CSV table of C-alpha atoms in Angstrom, one decimal:
chain,number,residue,atom,x,y,z
A,1,UNK,CA,0.0,0.0,0.0
A,2,UNK,CA,1.5,3.3,-1.0
A,3,UNK,CA,-0.7,5.7,0.7
A,4,UNK,CA,-3.3,5.3,3.6
A,5,UNK,CA,-6.1,8.1,3.2
A,6,UNK,CA,-6.7,7.4,6.9
A,7,UNK,CA,-3.4,9.3,7.7
A,8,UNK,CA,-4.4,12.4,5.9
A,9,UNK,CA,-5.1,14.1,9.4
A,10,UNK,CA,-1.3,14.0,10.2
A,11,UNK,CA,0.1,17.4,9.7
A,12,UNK,CA,2.9,18.2,7.3
A,13,UNK,CA,5.5,21.0,7.5
A,14,UNK,CA,3.6,24.0,6.3
A,15,UNK,CA,6.7,26.3,6.5
A,16,UNK,CA,8.4,24.0,4.3
A,17,UNK,CA,5.6,24.0,1.6
A,18,UNK,CA,5.2,27.7,1.7
A,19,UNK,CA,9.0,28.4,1.3
A,20,UNK,CA,8.9,26.3,-1.8
A,21,UNK,CA,5.7,27.8,-2.9
A,22,UNK,CA,7.1,31.3,-2.7
A,23,UNK,CA,10.4,30.7,-4.4
A,24,UNK,CA,8.3,29.0,-7.3
A,25,UNK,CA,5.9,31.9,-7.5
A,26,UNK,CA,8.7,34.5,-7.6
A,27,UNK,CA,10.3,32.6,-10.2
A,28,UNK,CA,7.1,32.5,-12.3
A,29,UNK,CA,6.9,36.1,-12.3
A,30,UNK,CA,10.5,37.0,-12.9
A,31,UNK,CA,10.9,34.4,-15.6
A,32,UNK,CA,8.2,36.2,-17.6
A,33,UNK,CA,9.8,39.6,-16.8
A,34,UNK,CA,13.3,38.3,-17.8
A,35,UNK,CA,12.3,36.5,-20.9
A,36,UNK,CA,9.9,39.2,-22.6
A,37,UNK,CA,12.6,40.7,-24.9
A,38,UNK,CA,14.0,37.3,-26.0
A,39,UNK,CA,10.6,35.9,-26.6
A,40,UNK,CA,9.5,38.8,-28.7
A,41,UNK,CA,12.6,38.7,-31.1
A,42,UNK,CA,13.5,35.0,-31.5
A,43,UNK,CA,11.9,33.2,-34.4
A,44,UNK,CA,11.5,29.8,-32.6
A,45,UNK,CA,9.3,31.5,-30.0
A,46,UNK,CA,7.1,32.7,-32.9
A,47,UNK,CA,7.7,36.2,-31.6
A,48,UNK,CA,5.2,35.8,-28.6
A,49,UNK,CA,6.0,37.5,-25.5
A,50,UNK,CA,4.4,34.8,-23.3
A,51,UNK,CA,6.3,32.0,-24.9
A,52,UNK,CA,8.6,31.1,-22.0
A,53,UNK,CA,6.0,32.0,-19.3
A,54,UNK,CA,3.5,29.3,-20.9
A,55,UNK,CA,6.1,26.7,-21.0
A,56,UNK,CA,7.3,27.5,-17.4
A,57,UNK,CA,3.5,27.2,-16.2
A,58,UNK,CA,3.4,23.9,-17.9
A,59,UNK,CA,6.6,22.8,-16.2
A,60,UNK,CA,5.4,23.9,-12.7
A,61,UNK,CA,1.9,21.9,-13.4
A,62,UNK,CA,4.0,18.8,-14.2
A,63,UNK,CA,6.3,19.3,-11.2
A,64,UNK,CA,3.4,19.7,-8.9
A,65,UNK,CA,1.6,16.6,-10.3
A,66,UNK,CA,5.0,14.7,-10.0
A,67,UNK,CA,5.5,15.9,-6.5
A,68,UNK,CA,1.8,14.7,-5.5
A,69,UNK,CA,2.8,11.2,-6.8
A,70,UNK,CA,6.2,11.2,-5.0
A,71,UNK,CA,4.7,12.2,-1.7
A,72,UNK,CA,2.5,9.2,-1.9
A,73,UNK,CA,5.3,6.8,-1.9
A,74,UNK,CA,6.5,5.5,1.2
A,75,UNK,CA,10.3,6.1,1.8
A,76,UNK,CA,10.9,2.5,2.2
A,77,UNK,CA,10.1,2.0,-1.5
A,78,UNK,CA,12.4,4.7,-2.4
A,79,UNK,CA,15.1,3.1,-0.7
A,80,UNK,CA,14.3,-0.3,-2.1
A,81,UNK,CA,14.5,1.1,-5.7
A,82,UNK,CA,17.4,3.5,-5.0
A,83,UNK,CA,20.1,1.3,-6.8
A,84,UNK,CA,17.8,0.5,-9.8
A,85,UNK,CA,17.0,4.2,-10.1
A,86,UNK,CA,20.7,5.2,-10.0
A,87,UNK,CA,21.5,2.5,-12.6
A,88,UNK,CA,18.5,4.1,-14.8
A,89,UNK,CA,20.2,7.5,-14.3
A,90,UNK,CA,23.6,6.1,-15.5
A,91,UNK,CA,21.8,4.8,-18.5
A,92,UNK,CA,20.1,8.2,-19.2
A,93,UNK,CA,23.6,9.9,-18.9
A,94,UNK,CA,25.0,7.4,-21.4
A,95,UNK,CA,22.0,7.7,-23.8
A,96,UNK,CA,22.4,11.5,-23.9
A,97,UNK,CA,25.9,11.1,-25.4
A,98,UNK,CA,24.7,9.1,-28.3
A,99,UNK,CA,24.6,11.3,-31.5
A,100,UNK,CA,21.2,11.3,-32.8
A,101,UNK,CA,19.5,11.0,-29.4
A,102,UNK,CA,21.1,13.7,-27.3
A,103,UNK,CA,20.7,17.2,-28.6
A,104,UNK,CA,23.7,19.3,-28.8
A,105,UNK,CA,23.3,23.1,-27.9
A,106,UNK,CA,26.3,25.5,-27.8
A,107,UNK,CA,28.8,22.6,-27.7
A,108,UNK,CA,27.2,20.6,-24.9
A,109,UNK,CA,25.3,17.5,-25.5
A,110,UNK,CA,22.9,17.5,-22.3
A,111,UNK,CA,19.3,17.2,-23.6
A,112,UNK,CA,17.2,14.4,-24.8
A,113,UNK,CA,14.2,15.5,-27.1
A,114,UNK,CA,10.8,14.5,-25.9
A,115,UNK,CA,8.1,15.9,-28.1
A,116,UNK,CA,8.0,19.5,-27.8
A,117,UNK,CA,10.2,19.5,-24.7
A,118,UNK,CA,13.7,18.4,-23.9
A,119,UNK,CA,14.6,16.1,-21.1
A,120,UNK,CA,17.9,16.8,-19.0
A,121,UNK,CA,19.3,13.5,-17.4
A,122,UNK,CA,21.9,15.5,-15.2
A,123,UNK,CA,19.1,17.1,-13.4
A,124,UNK,CA,17.6,13.7,-12.6
A,125,UNK,CA,20.8,12.5,-11.6
A,126,UNK,CA,21.1,14.9,-8.6
A,127,UNK,CA,18.1,13.5,-6.9
A,128,UNK,CA,19.1,9.9,-7.7
A,129,UNK,CA,22.6,10.4,-6.3
A,130,UNK,CA,20.8,11.7,-3.0
A,131,UNK,CA,18.8,8.4,-2.9
A,132,UNK,CA,21.5,6.1,-3.8
A,133,UNK,CA,24.4,7.7,-1.7
A,134,UNK,CA,22.0,7.6,1.4
A,135,UNK,CA,21.2,3.8,0.9
A,136,UNK,CA,24.8,3.0,0.2
A,137,UNK,CA,25.8,4.9,3.4
A,138,UNK,CA,23.2,3.1,5.6
A,139,UNK,CA,24.1,-0.4,4.1
A,140,UNK,CA,27.9,0.5,4.6
A,141,UNK,CA,27.4,2.1,8.1
A,142,UNK,CA,29.9,-0.5,9.8
A,143,UNK,CA,32.6,0.2,7.2
A,144,UNK,CA,32.8,4.0,7.3
A,145,UNK,CA,36.1,3.9,8.9
A,146,UNK,CA,37.5,1.6,6.1
A,147,UNK,CA,38.9,3.2,3.1
A,148,UNK,CA,38.7,-0.1,1.0
A,149,UNK,CA,35.3,-1.2,1.9
A,150,UNK,CA,33.5,1.9,2.9
A,151,UNK,CA,34.9,4.6,0.4
A,152,UNK,CA,36.5,3.0,-2.5
A,153,UNK,CA,33.2,1.4,-4.0
A,154,UNK,CA,31.3,4.6,-3.9
A,155,UNK,CA,34.3,6.6,-5.2
A,156,UNK,CA,34.4,4.0,-8.3
A,157,UNK,CA,30.7,4.6,-8.9
A,158,UNK,CA,30.9,8.4,-8.8
A,159,UNK,CA,34.2,8.4,-10.9
A,160,UNK,CA,32.2,6.6,-13.7
A,161,UNK,CA,29.3,9.1,-13.2
A,162,UNK,CA,31.7,12.1,-13.3
A,163,UNK,CA,33.3,10.8,-16.7
A,164,UNK,CA,29.8,10.8,-18.3
A,165,UNK,CA,29.1,14.4,-17.0
A,166,UNK,CA,32.3,15.5,-18.4
A,167,UNK,CA,31.7,14.1,-21.7
A,168,UNK,CA,28.5,16.3,-22.2
A,169,UNK,CA,30.2,18.5,-20.8
A,170,UNK,CA,28.3,19.6,-17.5
A,171,UNK,CA,31.0,20.8,-15.1
A,172,UNK,CA,28.4,22.4,-13.0
A,173,UNK,CA,26.3,19.4,-12.6
A,174,UNK,CA,29.4,17.3,-11.8
A,175,UNK,CA,30.4,19.8,-8.8
A,176,UNK,CA,26.7,19.5,-7.4
A,177,UNK,CA,26.7,15.8,-7.6
A,178,UNK,CA,30.1,15.4,-6.1
A,179,UNK,CA,29.2,17.7,-3.2
A,180,UNK,CA,26.0,15.8,-2.6
A,181,UNK,CA,27.8,12.4,-2.5
A,182,UNK,CA,30.6,13.8,-0.4
A,183,UNK,CA,28.1,15.4,2.1
A,184,UNK,CA,26.0,12.2,2.5
A,185,UNK,CA,29.1,10.2,3.1
A,186,UNK,CA,30.4,12.7,5.8
A,187,UNK,CA,27.0,13.0,7.5
A,188,UNK,CA,26.7,9.1,7.5
A,189,UNK,CA,29.9,8.6,9.5
A,190,UNK,CA,32.7,8.7,6.9
A,191,UNK,CA,36.0,8.8,8.8
A,192,UNK,CA,37.0,12.4,9.0
A,193,UNK,CA,40.8,11.8,7.8
A,194,UNK,CA,39.5,10.1,4.7
A,195,UNK,CA,37.1,13.0,4.1
A,196,UNK,CA,39.7,15.5,4.5
A,197,UNK,CA,42.0,13.6,2.1
A,198,UNK,CA,39.1,13.3,-0.2
A,199,UNK,CA,38.5,17.2,-0.2
A,200,UNK,CA,41.9,18.0,-1.1
A,201,UNK,CA,42.1,15.3,-3.7
A,202,UNK,CA,39.0,16.6,-5.3
A,203,UNK,CA,40.0,20.4,-5.3
A,204,UNK,CA,43.3,19.2,-6.9
A,205,UNK,CA,41.3,17.4,-9.5
A,206,UNK,CA,39.1,20.2,-10.3
A,207,UNK,CA,42.0,22.5,-10.8
A,208,UNK,CA,43.6,19.8,-13.3
A,209,UNK,CA,40.2,19.8,-15.1
A,210,UNK,CA,40.2,23.6,-15.4
A,211,UNK,CA,43.7,24.1,-16.3
A,212,UNK,CA,43.6,21.2,-18.9
A,213,UNK,CA,40.6,22.9,-20.7
A,214,UNK,CA,41.0,26.1,-22.5
A,215,UNK,CA,37.3,26.8,-22.5
A,216,UNK,CA,37.1,26.5,-18.5
A,217,UNK,CA,40.5,28.5,-18.2
A,218,UNK,CA,39.1,31.3,-20.2
A,219,UNK,CA,36.1,31.5,-17.9
A,220,UNK,CA,38.6,31.7,-15.0
A,221,UNK,CA,40.4,34.7,-16.6
A,222,UNK,CA,37.1,36.3,-17.4
A,223,UNK,CA,36.0,35.8,-13.6
A,224,UNK,CA,39.0,37.3,-12.3
A,225,UNK,CA,38.8,40.5,-14.4
A,226,UNK,CA,35.7,40.7,-16.4
A,227,UNK,CA,36.3,44.3,-17.4
A,228,UNK,CA,39.5,43.5,-19.3
A,229,UNK,CA,37.4,41.8,-22.0
A,230,UNK,CA,33.8,43.0,-21.3
A,231,UNK,CA,32.8,42.2,-24.9
A,232,UNK,CA,34.5,38.8,-24.9
A,233,UNK,CA,35.3,36.3,-22.0
A,234,UNK,CA,33.8,38.6,-19.4
A,235,UNK,CA,30.6,39.7,-21.1
A,236,UNK,CA,28.1,37.7,-19.1
A,237,UNK,CA,29.7,38.6,-15.8
A,238,UNK,CA,30.1,42.3,-16.5
A,239,UNK,CA,26.4,42.6,-17.6
A,240,UNK,CA,25.4,40.7,-14.5
A,241,UNK,CA,27.3,43.2,-12.2
A,242,UNK,CA,25.9,46.0,-14.0
A,243,UNK,CA,22.4,44.7,-13.3
A,244,UNK,CA,23.2,44.3,-9.5
A,245,UNK,CA,24.7,47.9,-9.6
A,246,UNK,CA,21.6,49.4,-11.1
A,247,UNK,CA,19.3,47.6,-8.7
A,248,UNK,CA,20.7,49.3,-5.5
A,249,UNK,CA,18.4,48.9,-2.4
A,250,UNK,CA,15.0,48.6,-3.8
A,251,UNK,CA,15.4,48.0,-7.5
A,252,UNK,CA,14.4,49.9,-10.6
A,253,UNK,CA,11.0,48.3,-10.5
A,254,UNK,CA,9.2,45.2,-11.8
A,255,UNK,CA,9.6,44.9,-15.5
A,256,UNK,CA,11.9,47.8,-15.8
A,257,UNK,CA,15.3,46.1,-16.1
A,258,UNK,CA,17.4,47.2,-19.1
A,259,UNK,CA,19.9,44.2,-18.9
A,260,UNK,CA,17.2,41.8,-19.7
A,261,UNK,CA,16.8,43.6,-23.2
A,262,UNK,CA,19.2,41.3,-24.9
A,263,UNK,CA,22.3,42.5,-23.0
A,264,UNK,CA,22.5,39.9,-20.3
A,265,UNK,CA,22.7,36.3,-22.0
A,266,UNK,CA,20.5,33.6,-20.3
A,267,UNK,CA,18.6,36.1,-18.2
A,268,UNK,CA,15.7,33.8,-17.7
A,269,UNK,CA,17.9,30.8,-16.7
A,270,UNK,CA,21.3,31.0,-15.3
A,271,UNK,CA,21.2,34.8,-14.6
A,272,UNK,CA,17.8,35.4,-13.5
A,273,UNK,CA,19.2,36.5,-10.1
A,274,UNK,CA,20.8,39.4,-11.8
A,275,UNK,CA,17.5,40.5,-13.2
A,276,UNK,CA,15.9,40.2,-9.6
A,277,UNK,CA,18.6,42.2,-8.3
A,278,UNK,CA,18.1,45.0,-11.0
A,279,UNK,CA,14.3,44.9,-10.7
A,280,UNK,CA,13.8,44.3,-6.9
A,281,UNK,CA,17.2,45.4,-5.5
A,282,UNK,CA,19.1,44.2,-2.6
A,283,UNK,CA,15.7,43.7,-0.8
A,284,UNK,CA,14.7,41.2,-3.5
A,285,UNK,CA,18.0,39.4,-3.4
A,286,UNK,CA,18.0,39.1,0.4
A,287,UNK,CA,14.4,37.9,0.3
A,288,UNK,CA,15.5,35.0,-2.1
A,289,UNK,CA,18.5,34.1,-0.1
A,290,UNK,CA,16.4,34.0,3.1
A,291,UNK,CA,13.9,31.6,1.6
A,292,UNK,CA,16.5,29.4,0.3
A,293,UNK,CA,18.2,29.4,3.8
A,294,UNK,CA,14.9,28.6,5.5
A,295,UNK,CA,14.1,25.9,3.0
A,296,UNK,CA,17.5,24.1,3.6
A,297,UNK,CA,17.3,24.6,7.3
A,298,UNK,CA,13.9,22.9,7.3
A,299,UNK,CA,15.2,20.1,5.2
A,300,UNK,CA,17.9,19.5,7.9
A,301,UNK,CA,15.4,19.9,10.6
A,302,UNK,CA,13.5,17.2,9.1
A,303,UNK,CA,16.5,14.9,8.8
A,304,UNK,CA,17.5,15.3,12.3
A,305,UNK,CA,13.9,14.4,13.5
A,306,UNK,CA,14.2,11.3,11.4
A,307,UNK,CA,17.7,10.4,12.9
A,308,UNK,CA,16.2,10.9,16.4
A,309,UNK,CA,13.6,8.2,15.4
A,310,UNK,CA,16.4,6.0,14.0
A,311,UNK,CA,15.3,6.5,10.5
A,312,UNK,CA,18.9,6.9,9.2
A,313,UNK,CA,18.1,6.5,5.6
A,314,UNK,CA,15.4,9.1,5.7
A,315,UNK,CA,17.5,11.4,7.6
A,316,UNK,CA,20.4,11.2,5.1
A,317,UNK,CA,17.8,11.6,2.2
A,318,UNK,CA,16.4,14.9,3.7
A,319,UNK,CA,19.8,16.3,4.5
A,320,UNK,CA,21.2,15.2,1.1
A,321,UNK,CA,18.3,17.3,-0.6
A,322,UNK,CA,19.2,20.1,1.7
A,323,UNK,CA,22.9,19.9,0.6
A,324,UNK,CA,21.8,19.7,-3.1
A,325,UNK,CA,19.6,22.9,-3.1
A,326,UNK,CA,22.0,24.8,-1.0
A,327,UNK,CA,25.0,24.0,-3.2
A,328,UNK,CA,23.3,24.7,-6.5
A,329,UNK,CA,21.7,28.0,-5.1
A,330,UNK,CA,25.1,29.0,-3.6
A,331,UNK,CA,26.8,28.4,-6.8
A,332,UNK,CA,24.2,30.1,-9.1
A,333,UNK,CA,24.2,33.1,-6.8
A,334,UNK,CA,28.0,33.2,-6.7
A,335,UNK,CA,28.2,33.2,-10.3
A,336,UNK,CA,25.6,36.0,-10.6
A,337,UNK,CA,27.5,38.0,-8.1
A,338,UNK,CA,30.9,37.6,-9.4
A,339,UNK,CA,32.0,35.5,-6.4
A,340,UNK,CA,32.5,32.4,-8.5
A,341,UNK,CA,33.6,31.6,-12.2
A,342,UNK,CA,30.7,31.5,-14.6
A,343,UNK,CA,29.0,28.1,-14.6
A,344,UNK,CA,25.9,26.8,-16.3
A,345,UNK,CA,23.6,26.1,-13.3
A,346,UNK,CA,20.0,27.2,-12.8
A,347,UNK,CA,18.6,28.8,-9.6
A,348,UNK,CA,16.5,26.0,-8.1
A,349,UNK,CA,12.6,26.6,-8.1
A,350,UNK,CA,13.2,30.0,-9.9
A,351,UNK,CA,15.0,29.6,-13.2
A,352,UNK,CA,13.3,28.6,-16.4
A,353,UNK,CA,14.1,24.9,-17.2
A,354,UNK,CA,11.8,21.9,-17.3
A,355,UNK,CA,13.6,19.0,-15.8
A,356,UNK,CA,15.1,21.1,-13.1
A,357,UNK,CA,11.8,22.4,-11.9
A,358,UNK,CA,10.1,19.0,-12.0
A,359,UNK,CA,13.0,17.6,-9.8
A,360,UNK,CA,13.0,20.3,-7.5
A,361,UNK,CA,9.3,19.7,-6.7
A,362,UNK,CA,9.9,16.1,-6.5
A,363,UNK,CA,12.8,16.5,-3.9
A,364,UNK,CA,10.7,18.8,-1.7
A,365,UNK,CA,7.8,16.2,-1.9
A,366,UNK,CA,10.2,13.5,-0.6
A,367,UNK,CA,11.4,15.7,2.3
A,368,UNK,CA,7.5,16.5,3.0
A,369,UNK,CA,6.9,12.5,2.9
A,370,UNK,CA,9.7,12.1,5.5
A,371,UNK,CA,8.3,14.7,7.7
A,372,UNK,CA,4.9,13.2,7.2
A,373,UNK,CA,6.2,9.7,8.3
A,374,UNK,CA,8.1,11.2,11.3
A,375,UNK,CA,5.0,12.8,12.5
A,376,UNK,CA,2.9,9.7,12.0
A,377,UNK,CA,5.5,7.7,14.1
A,378,UNK,CA,5.5,10.4,16.9
A,379,UNK,CA,1.8,9.9,17.2
A,380,UNK,CA,2.3,6.1,17.9
A,381,UNK,CA,1.7,4.8,14.4
A,382,UNK,CA,3.7,2.2,12.5
A,383,UNK,CA,5.0,2.3,9.0
């Protein structure tokens, strides 16, 4: 039985729900504001100003429907399916690399066409890594101090996934997926000495990946001094910083952004926060950061509650989802503010993007399911 209607009187975390709803609602408004100019000038949109708004609305509806289904599935079923779902994710990452199946855009092959929309396997993989890493950590709990039995098997699996992501290439997704896996292993009791060595080893590996790729190296140079080549490698960042500067404290007003008028690339996706900063100012950006902080804090609180009930898989899943949303939001915000090198990562719940929005909704639904089961157990029920 996946869901018992008799349990509907058990409360859920309303604060968690409303923080996600507020982020998605703000994203809905800002995607429309940021995309109007592009929608009216691009042939593939039919020159319709509401093109991206309509598609984003569909993504949200699909995400809410998927979240409703995910919430009805007991966590024990997610745990039982975790290895199989992870294998499916690896298969999708392989499939997207096959010419004729994966779609290449701007030199990257990250999407699989599905009718009028596209499907991005790397976005799905973020959730599947949470589910799999949590299951692996619980199964290997007795070996978390053992490098050979506790860490190396997971390292081998993640190394293979990293290779697939680099073939797309999707360096941003690689960073997020690696962060998720490391964090869950650490939260699950991985020996701190192994963890420290791993952190330094991964940092060195990322440096090698950057230095060995002229494309990534140019992005680093553009990040360090975007104004030295404001019309070249520093173009995105320089216009993002201009947007932040124009916004000041209260912004120039909703819809009044200048940078979104085809100056700032990817204004409705990767650089949506810059448009928020320009139109809503420091107050708008602070509001977004506050909502993300609250959402992540609630996910960790749900995880701690699950741990206190000895539901260790549930605890790691909730906290792993919190790490995922925090890491991706931090990277996107850091890129927009010029604190991190330019990287193609969307802002969870806000940026335009079908697969990302759907998976964000499903992730929150799983946290809500964990909280639902926690409350049910504390009332004396049994799962």
